mmCIF file of C-alpha atoms in Angstrom:
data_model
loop_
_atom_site.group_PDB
_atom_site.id
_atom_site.type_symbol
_atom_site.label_atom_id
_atom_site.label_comp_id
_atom_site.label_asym_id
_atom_site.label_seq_id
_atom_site.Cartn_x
_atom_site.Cartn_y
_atom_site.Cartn_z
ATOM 1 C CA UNK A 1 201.716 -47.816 91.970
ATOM 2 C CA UNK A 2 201.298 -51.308 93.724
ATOM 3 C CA UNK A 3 204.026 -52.957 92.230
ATOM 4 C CA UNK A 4 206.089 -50.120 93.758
ATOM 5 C CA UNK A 5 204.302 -50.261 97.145
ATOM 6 C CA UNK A 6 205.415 -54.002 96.762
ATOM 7 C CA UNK A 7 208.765 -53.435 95.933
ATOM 8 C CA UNK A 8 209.541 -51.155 98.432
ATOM 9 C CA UNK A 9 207.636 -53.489 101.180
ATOM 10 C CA UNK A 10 210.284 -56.169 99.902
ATOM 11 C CA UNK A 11 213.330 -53.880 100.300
ATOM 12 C CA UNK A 12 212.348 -53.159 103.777
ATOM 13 C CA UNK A 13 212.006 -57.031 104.822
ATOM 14 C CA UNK A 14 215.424 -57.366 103.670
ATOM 15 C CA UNK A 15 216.379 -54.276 104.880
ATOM 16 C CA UNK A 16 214.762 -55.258 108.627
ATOM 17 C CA UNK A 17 216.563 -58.765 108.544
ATOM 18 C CA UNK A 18 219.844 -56.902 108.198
ATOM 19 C CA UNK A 19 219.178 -54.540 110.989
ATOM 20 C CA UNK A 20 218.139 -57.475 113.072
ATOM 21 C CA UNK A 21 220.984 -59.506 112.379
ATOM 22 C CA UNK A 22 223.348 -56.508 112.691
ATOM 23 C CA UNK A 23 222.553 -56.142 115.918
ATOM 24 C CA UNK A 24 222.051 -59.473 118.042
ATOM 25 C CA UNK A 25 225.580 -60.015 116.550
ATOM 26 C CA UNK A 26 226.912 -56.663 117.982
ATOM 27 C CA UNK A 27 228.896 -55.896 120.971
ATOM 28 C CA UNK A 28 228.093 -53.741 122.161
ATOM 29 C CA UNK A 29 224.453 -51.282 122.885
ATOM 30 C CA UNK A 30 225.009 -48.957 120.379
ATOM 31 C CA UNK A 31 225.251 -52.054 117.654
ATOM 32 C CA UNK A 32 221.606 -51.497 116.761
ATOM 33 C CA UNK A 33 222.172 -48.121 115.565
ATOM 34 C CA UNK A 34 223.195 -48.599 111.767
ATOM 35 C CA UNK A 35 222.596 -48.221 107.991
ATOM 36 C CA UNK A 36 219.747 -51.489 108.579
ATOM 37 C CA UNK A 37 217.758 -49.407 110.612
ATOM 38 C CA UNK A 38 215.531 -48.057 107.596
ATOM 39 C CA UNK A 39 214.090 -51.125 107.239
ATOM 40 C CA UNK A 40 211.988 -50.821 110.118
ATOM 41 C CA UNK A 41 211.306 -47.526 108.744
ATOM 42 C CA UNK A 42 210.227 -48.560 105.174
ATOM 43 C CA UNK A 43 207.555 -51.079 106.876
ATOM 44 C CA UNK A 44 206.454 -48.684 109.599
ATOM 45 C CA UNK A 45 205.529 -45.385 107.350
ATOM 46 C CA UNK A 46 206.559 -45.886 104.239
ATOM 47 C CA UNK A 47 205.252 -49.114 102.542
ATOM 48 C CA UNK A 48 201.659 -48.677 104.277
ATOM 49 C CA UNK A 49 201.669 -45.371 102.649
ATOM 50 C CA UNK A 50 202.464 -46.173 99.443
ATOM 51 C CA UNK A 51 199.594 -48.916 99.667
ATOM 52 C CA UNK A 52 197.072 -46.218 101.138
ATOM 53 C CA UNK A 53 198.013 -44.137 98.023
ATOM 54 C CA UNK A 54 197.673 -46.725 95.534
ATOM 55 C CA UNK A 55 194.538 -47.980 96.776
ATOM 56 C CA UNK A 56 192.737 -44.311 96.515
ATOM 57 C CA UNK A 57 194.521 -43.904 92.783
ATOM 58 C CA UNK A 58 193.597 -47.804 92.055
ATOM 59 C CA UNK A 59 189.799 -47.093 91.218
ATOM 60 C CA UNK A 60 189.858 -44.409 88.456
ATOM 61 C CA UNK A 61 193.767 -43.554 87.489
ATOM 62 C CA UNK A 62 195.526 -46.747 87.558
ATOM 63 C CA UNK A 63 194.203 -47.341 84.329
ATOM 64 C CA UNK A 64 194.693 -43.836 82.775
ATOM 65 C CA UNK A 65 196.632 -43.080 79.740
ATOM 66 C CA UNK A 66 197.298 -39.808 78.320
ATOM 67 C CA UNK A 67 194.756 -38.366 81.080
ATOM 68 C CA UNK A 68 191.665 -40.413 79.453
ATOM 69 C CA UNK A 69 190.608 -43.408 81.122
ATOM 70 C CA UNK A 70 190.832 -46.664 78.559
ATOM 71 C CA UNK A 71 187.109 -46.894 79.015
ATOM 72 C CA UNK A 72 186.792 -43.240 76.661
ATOM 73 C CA UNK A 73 189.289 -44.241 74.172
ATOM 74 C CA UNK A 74 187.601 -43.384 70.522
ATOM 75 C CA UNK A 75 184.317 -42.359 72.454
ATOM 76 C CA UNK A 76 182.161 -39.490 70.704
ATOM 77 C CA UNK A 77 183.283 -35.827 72.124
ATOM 78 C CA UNK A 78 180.681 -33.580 73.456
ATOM 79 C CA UNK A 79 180.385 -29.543 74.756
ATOM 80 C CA UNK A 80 180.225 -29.446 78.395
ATOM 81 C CA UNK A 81 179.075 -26.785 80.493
ATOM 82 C CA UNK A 82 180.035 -26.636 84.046
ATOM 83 C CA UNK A 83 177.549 -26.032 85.951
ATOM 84 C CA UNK A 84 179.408 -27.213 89.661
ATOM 85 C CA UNK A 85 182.514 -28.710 90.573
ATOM 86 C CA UNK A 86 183.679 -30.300 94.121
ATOM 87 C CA UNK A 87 187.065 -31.672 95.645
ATOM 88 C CA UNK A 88 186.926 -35.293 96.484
ATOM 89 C CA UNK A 89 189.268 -34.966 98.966
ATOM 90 C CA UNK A 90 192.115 -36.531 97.048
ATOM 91 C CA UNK A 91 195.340 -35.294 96.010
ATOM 92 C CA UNK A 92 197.862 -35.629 94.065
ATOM 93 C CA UNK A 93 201.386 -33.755 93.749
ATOM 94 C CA UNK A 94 199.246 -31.235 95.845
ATOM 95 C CA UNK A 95 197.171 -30.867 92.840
ATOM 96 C CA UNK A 96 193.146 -31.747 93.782
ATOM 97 C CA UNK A 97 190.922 -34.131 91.953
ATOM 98 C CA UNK A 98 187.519 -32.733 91.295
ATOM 99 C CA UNK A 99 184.091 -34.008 90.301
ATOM 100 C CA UNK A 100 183.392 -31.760 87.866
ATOM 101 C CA UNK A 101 179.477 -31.686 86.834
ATOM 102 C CA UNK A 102 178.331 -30.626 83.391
ATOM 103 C CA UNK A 103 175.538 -30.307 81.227
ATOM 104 C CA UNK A 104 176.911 -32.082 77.760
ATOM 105 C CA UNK A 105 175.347 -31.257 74.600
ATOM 106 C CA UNK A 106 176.385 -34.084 71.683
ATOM 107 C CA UNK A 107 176.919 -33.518 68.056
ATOM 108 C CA UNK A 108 173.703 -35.306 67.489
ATOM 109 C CA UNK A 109 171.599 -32.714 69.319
ATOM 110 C CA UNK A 110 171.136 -34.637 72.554
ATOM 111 C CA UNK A 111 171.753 -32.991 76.037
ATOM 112 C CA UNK A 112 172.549 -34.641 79.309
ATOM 113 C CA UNK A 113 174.235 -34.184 82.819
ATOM 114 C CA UNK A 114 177.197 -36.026 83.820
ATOM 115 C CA UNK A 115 180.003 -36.031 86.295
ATOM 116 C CA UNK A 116 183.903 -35.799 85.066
ATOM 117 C CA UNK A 117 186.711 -36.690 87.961
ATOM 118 C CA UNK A 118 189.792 -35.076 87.077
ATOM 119 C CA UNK A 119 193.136 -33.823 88.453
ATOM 120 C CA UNK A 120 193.328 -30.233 87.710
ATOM 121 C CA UNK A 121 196.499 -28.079 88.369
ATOM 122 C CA UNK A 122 195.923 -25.433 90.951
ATOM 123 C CA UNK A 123 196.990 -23.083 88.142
ATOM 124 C CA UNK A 124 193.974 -24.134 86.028
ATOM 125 C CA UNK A 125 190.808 -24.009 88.358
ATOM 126 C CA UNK A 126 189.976 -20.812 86.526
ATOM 127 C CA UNK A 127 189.449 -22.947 83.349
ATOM 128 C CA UNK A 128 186.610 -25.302 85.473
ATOM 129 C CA UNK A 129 184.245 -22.648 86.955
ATOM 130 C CA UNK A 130 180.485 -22.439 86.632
ATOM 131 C CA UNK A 131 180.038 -21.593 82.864
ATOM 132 C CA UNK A 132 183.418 -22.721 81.642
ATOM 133 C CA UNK A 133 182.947 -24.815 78.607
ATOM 134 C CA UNK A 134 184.685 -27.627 78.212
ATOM 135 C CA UNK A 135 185.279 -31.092 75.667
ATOM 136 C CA UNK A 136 184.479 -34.066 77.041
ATOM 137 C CA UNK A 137 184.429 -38.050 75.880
ATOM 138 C CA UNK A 138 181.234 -39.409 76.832
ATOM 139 C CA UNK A 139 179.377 -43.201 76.762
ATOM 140 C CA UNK A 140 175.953 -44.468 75.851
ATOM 141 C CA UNK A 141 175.430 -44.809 79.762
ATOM 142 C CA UNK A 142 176.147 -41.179 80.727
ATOM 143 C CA UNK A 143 179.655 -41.611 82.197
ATOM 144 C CA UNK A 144 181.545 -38.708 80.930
ATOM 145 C CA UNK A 145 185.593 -38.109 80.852
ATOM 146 C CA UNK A 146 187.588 -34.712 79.741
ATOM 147 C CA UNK A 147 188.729 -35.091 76.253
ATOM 148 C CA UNK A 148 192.476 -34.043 77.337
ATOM 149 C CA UNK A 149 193.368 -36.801 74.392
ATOM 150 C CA UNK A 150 191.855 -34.770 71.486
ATOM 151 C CA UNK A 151 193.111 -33.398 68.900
ATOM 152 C CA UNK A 152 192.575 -29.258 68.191
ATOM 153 C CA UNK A 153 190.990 -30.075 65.023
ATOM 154 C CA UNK A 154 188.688 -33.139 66.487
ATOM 155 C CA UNK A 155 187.563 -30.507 68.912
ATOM 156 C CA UNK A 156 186.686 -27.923 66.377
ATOM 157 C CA UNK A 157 184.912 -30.451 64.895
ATOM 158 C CA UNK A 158 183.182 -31.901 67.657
ATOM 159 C CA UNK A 159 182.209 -27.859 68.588
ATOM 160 C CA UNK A 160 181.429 -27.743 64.721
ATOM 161 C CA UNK A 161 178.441 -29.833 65.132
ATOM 162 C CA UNK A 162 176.806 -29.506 68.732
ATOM 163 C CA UNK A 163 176.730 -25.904 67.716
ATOM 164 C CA UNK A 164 175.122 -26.351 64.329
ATOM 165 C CA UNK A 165 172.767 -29.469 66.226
ATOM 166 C CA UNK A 166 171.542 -26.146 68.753
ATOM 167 C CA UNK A 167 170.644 -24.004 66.219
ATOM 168 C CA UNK A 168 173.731 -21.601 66.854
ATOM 169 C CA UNK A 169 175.301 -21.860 63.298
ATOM 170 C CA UNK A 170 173.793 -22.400 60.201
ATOM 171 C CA UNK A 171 174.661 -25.013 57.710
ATOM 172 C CA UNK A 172 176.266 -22.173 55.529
ATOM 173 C CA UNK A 173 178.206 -21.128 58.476
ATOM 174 C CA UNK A 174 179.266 -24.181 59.032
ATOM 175 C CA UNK A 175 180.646 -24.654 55.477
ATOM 176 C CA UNK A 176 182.249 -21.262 55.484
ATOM 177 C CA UNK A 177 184.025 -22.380 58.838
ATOM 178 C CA UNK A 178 185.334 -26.303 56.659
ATOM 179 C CA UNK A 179 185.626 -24.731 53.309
ATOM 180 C CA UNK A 180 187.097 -20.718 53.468
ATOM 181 C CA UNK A 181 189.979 -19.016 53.946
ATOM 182 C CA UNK A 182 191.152 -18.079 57.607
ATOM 183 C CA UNK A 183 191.527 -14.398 58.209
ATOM 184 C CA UNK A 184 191.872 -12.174 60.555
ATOM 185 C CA UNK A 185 189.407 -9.669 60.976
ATOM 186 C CA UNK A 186 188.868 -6.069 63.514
ATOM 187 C CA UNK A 187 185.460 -5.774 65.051
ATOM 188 C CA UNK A 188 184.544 -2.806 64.362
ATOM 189 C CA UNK A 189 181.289 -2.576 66.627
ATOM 190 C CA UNK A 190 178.980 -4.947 68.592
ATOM 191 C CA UNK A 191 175.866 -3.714 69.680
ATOM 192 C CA UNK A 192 173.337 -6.439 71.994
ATOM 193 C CA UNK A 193 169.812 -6.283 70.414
ATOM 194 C CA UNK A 194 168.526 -7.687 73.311
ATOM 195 C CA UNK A 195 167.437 -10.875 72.210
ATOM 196 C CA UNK A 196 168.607 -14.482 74.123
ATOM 197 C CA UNK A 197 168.339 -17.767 72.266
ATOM 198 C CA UNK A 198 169.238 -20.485 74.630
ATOM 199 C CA UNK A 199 170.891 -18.687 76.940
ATOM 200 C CA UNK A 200 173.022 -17.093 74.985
ATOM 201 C CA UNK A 201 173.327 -13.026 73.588
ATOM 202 C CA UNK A 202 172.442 -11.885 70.039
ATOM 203 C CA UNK A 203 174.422 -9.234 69.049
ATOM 204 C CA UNK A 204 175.448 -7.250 65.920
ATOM 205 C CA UNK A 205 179.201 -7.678 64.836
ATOM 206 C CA UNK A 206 180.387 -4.910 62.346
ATOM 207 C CA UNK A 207 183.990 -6.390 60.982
ATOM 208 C CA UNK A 208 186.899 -5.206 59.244
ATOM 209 C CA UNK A 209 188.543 -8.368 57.265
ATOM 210 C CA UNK A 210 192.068 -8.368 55.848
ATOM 211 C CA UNK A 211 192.095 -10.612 52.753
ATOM 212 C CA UNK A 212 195.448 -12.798 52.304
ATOM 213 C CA UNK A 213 196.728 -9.759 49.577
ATOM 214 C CA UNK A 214 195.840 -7.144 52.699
ATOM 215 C CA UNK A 215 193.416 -5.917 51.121
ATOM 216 C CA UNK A 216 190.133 -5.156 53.377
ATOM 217 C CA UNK A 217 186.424 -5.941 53.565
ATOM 218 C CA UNK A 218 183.445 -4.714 55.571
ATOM 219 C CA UNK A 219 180.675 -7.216 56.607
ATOM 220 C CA UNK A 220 177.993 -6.651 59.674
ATOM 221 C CA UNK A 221 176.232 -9.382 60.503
ATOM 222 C CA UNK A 222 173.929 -11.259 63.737
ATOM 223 C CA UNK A 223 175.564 -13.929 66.089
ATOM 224 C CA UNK A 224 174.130 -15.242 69.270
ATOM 225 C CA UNK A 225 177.225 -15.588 71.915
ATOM 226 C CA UNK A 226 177.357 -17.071 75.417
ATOM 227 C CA UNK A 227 178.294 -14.626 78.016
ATOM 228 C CA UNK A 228 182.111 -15.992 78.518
ATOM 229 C CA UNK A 229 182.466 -15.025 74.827
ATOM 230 C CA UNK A 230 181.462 -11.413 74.599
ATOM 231 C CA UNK A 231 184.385 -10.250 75.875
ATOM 232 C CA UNK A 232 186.116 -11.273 72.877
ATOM 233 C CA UNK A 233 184.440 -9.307 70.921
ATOM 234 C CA UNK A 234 184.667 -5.687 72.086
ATOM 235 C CA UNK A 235 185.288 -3.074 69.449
ATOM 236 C CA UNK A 236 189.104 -2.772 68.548
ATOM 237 C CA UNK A 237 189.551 -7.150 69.372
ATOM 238 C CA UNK A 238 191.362 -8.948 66.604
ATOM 239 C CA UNK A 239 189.198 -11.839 65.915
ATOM 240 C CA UNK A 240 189.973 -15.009 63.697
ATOM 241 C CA UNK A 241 187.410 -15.737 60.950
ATOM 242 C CA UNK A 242 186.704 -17.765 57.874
ATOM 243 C CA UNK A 243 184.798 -16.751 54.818
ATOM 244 C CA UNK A 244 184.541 -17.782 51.171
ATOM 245 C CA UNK A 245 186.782 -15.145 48.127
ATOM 246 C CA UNK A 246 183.806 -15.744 45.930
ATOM 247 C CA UNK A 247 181.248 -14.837 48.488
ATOM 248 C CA UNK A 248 182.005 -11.997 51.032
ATOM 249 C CA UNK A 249 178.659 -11.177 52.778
ATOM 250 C CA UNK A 250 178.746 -13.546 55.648
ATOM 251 C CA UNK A 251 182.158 -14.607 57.413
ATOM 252 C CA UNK A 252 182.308 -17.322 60.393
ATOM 253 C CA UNK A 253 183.786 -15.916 63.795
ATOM 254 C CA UNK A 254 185.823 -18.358 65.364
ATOM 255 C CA UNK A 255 186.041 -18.147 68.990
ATOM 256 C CA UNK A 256 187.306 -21.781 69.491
ATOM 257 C CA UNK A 257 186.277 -24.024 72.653
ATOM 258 C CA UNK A 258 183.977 -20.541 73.897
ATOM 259 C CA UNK A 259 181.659 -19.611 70.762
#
């Protein structure tokens, strides 16, 4: 963005020696009014500008690529939960940046807070609200970034193992969810027994799964959800799951980036 603030600042010196020139040669009063006069323009309102803007963008998204600062490249991904988010006043394409703070659990079973800034499209603030949970890249010193560079499957991964690190999957689980074969399954019924573990529900999932020759399967079994998740689980929802043809009494419900 600077070396465009400087090459524009250029144009309009030229630009302002013309219009000079132009008209101390002319003959007449209206000589000053021609095709120079943008320079003055350029160096008035629109160089300064562009300097202003770079300046603001120079500290945290000159260096961005692929929405990741260079800092995060290759860092460990974490769960994030949003627990507050504020504009910092800057813009961008009339899109806001926010300061987005969330409580990160790691793959390792550590948890910490830390601040994101990010650009978010006005058609995505729904996605960064107070419980929203989200990947992020974070660094031995607690800085934190969005993962926006990740792959689907290093995010499954990275979900993989905070959620097994918390106690909300089991090792078996977590095999069934590497190893099996993806399905699709009906929930039949899901009844809340009225426990919370850390925050989140336990309920009772009753499913219907199709096996790859159509046949079907019945299977009822426990799963603690977080409240954005329940909803995907109502009786008649078609759920993804994954679950082992030798062993069909336990299948893993995938819910992606919100189980």
């Amino acid at each position: 963005m600077k070396a465009i603030a400087w090459i524009v600042l250029l144009v309009g010196l030229v630009c302002t020696a013309l219009f000079v020139a132009t008209g101390l040669t002319g003959e007449d009063q209206f000589s000053w009014l021609n095709g120079w006069m943008a320079g003055p323009i350029i160096l008035l309102f629109v160089a300064p500008m562009l300097f202003s803007f770079a300046g603001k963008l120079g500290g945290g998204f000159a260096s961005l690529t692929g929405g990741v600062p260079k800092a995060f490249f290759g860092a460990p991904i974490g769960m994030g939960t949003v627990v507050g988010v504020a504009r910092t006043g800057l813009s961008v394409n009339d899109q806001p940046q926010l300061d987005i703070q969330l409580d990160v659990d790691t793959p390792d079973g550590r948890s910490f807070r830390g601040t994101a800034r990010q650009i978010v499209d006005l058609t995505e603030m729904a996605s960064v609200q107070p419980g929203a949970v989200l990947p992020v890249r974070y660094l031995p010193d607690g800085r934190v970034a969005l993962a926006t560079d990740a792959s689907q499957h290093e995010l499954q991964a990275a979900l993989d193992h905070v959620q097994l690190a918390k106690g909300h999957i089991t090792p078996q689980q977590l095999h069934i969810a590497r190893n099996g074969t993806e399905t699709q399954a009906v929930v039949l019924s899901m009844a809340p027994t009225g426990e919370v573990r850390q925050g989140r529900s336990v309920v009772v999932l009753a499913l219907r799964v199709t096996r790859p020759d159509q046949s079907m399967f019945d299977v009822t079994q426990e799963k603690a959800l977080p409240p954005n998740a329940i909803r995907h689980v109502q009786p008649g929802s078609v759920v993804r799951v994954m679950y082992l043809p030798h062993d069909e009494s336990e299948v893993a419900v995938l819910l992606s980036l919100v189980s």
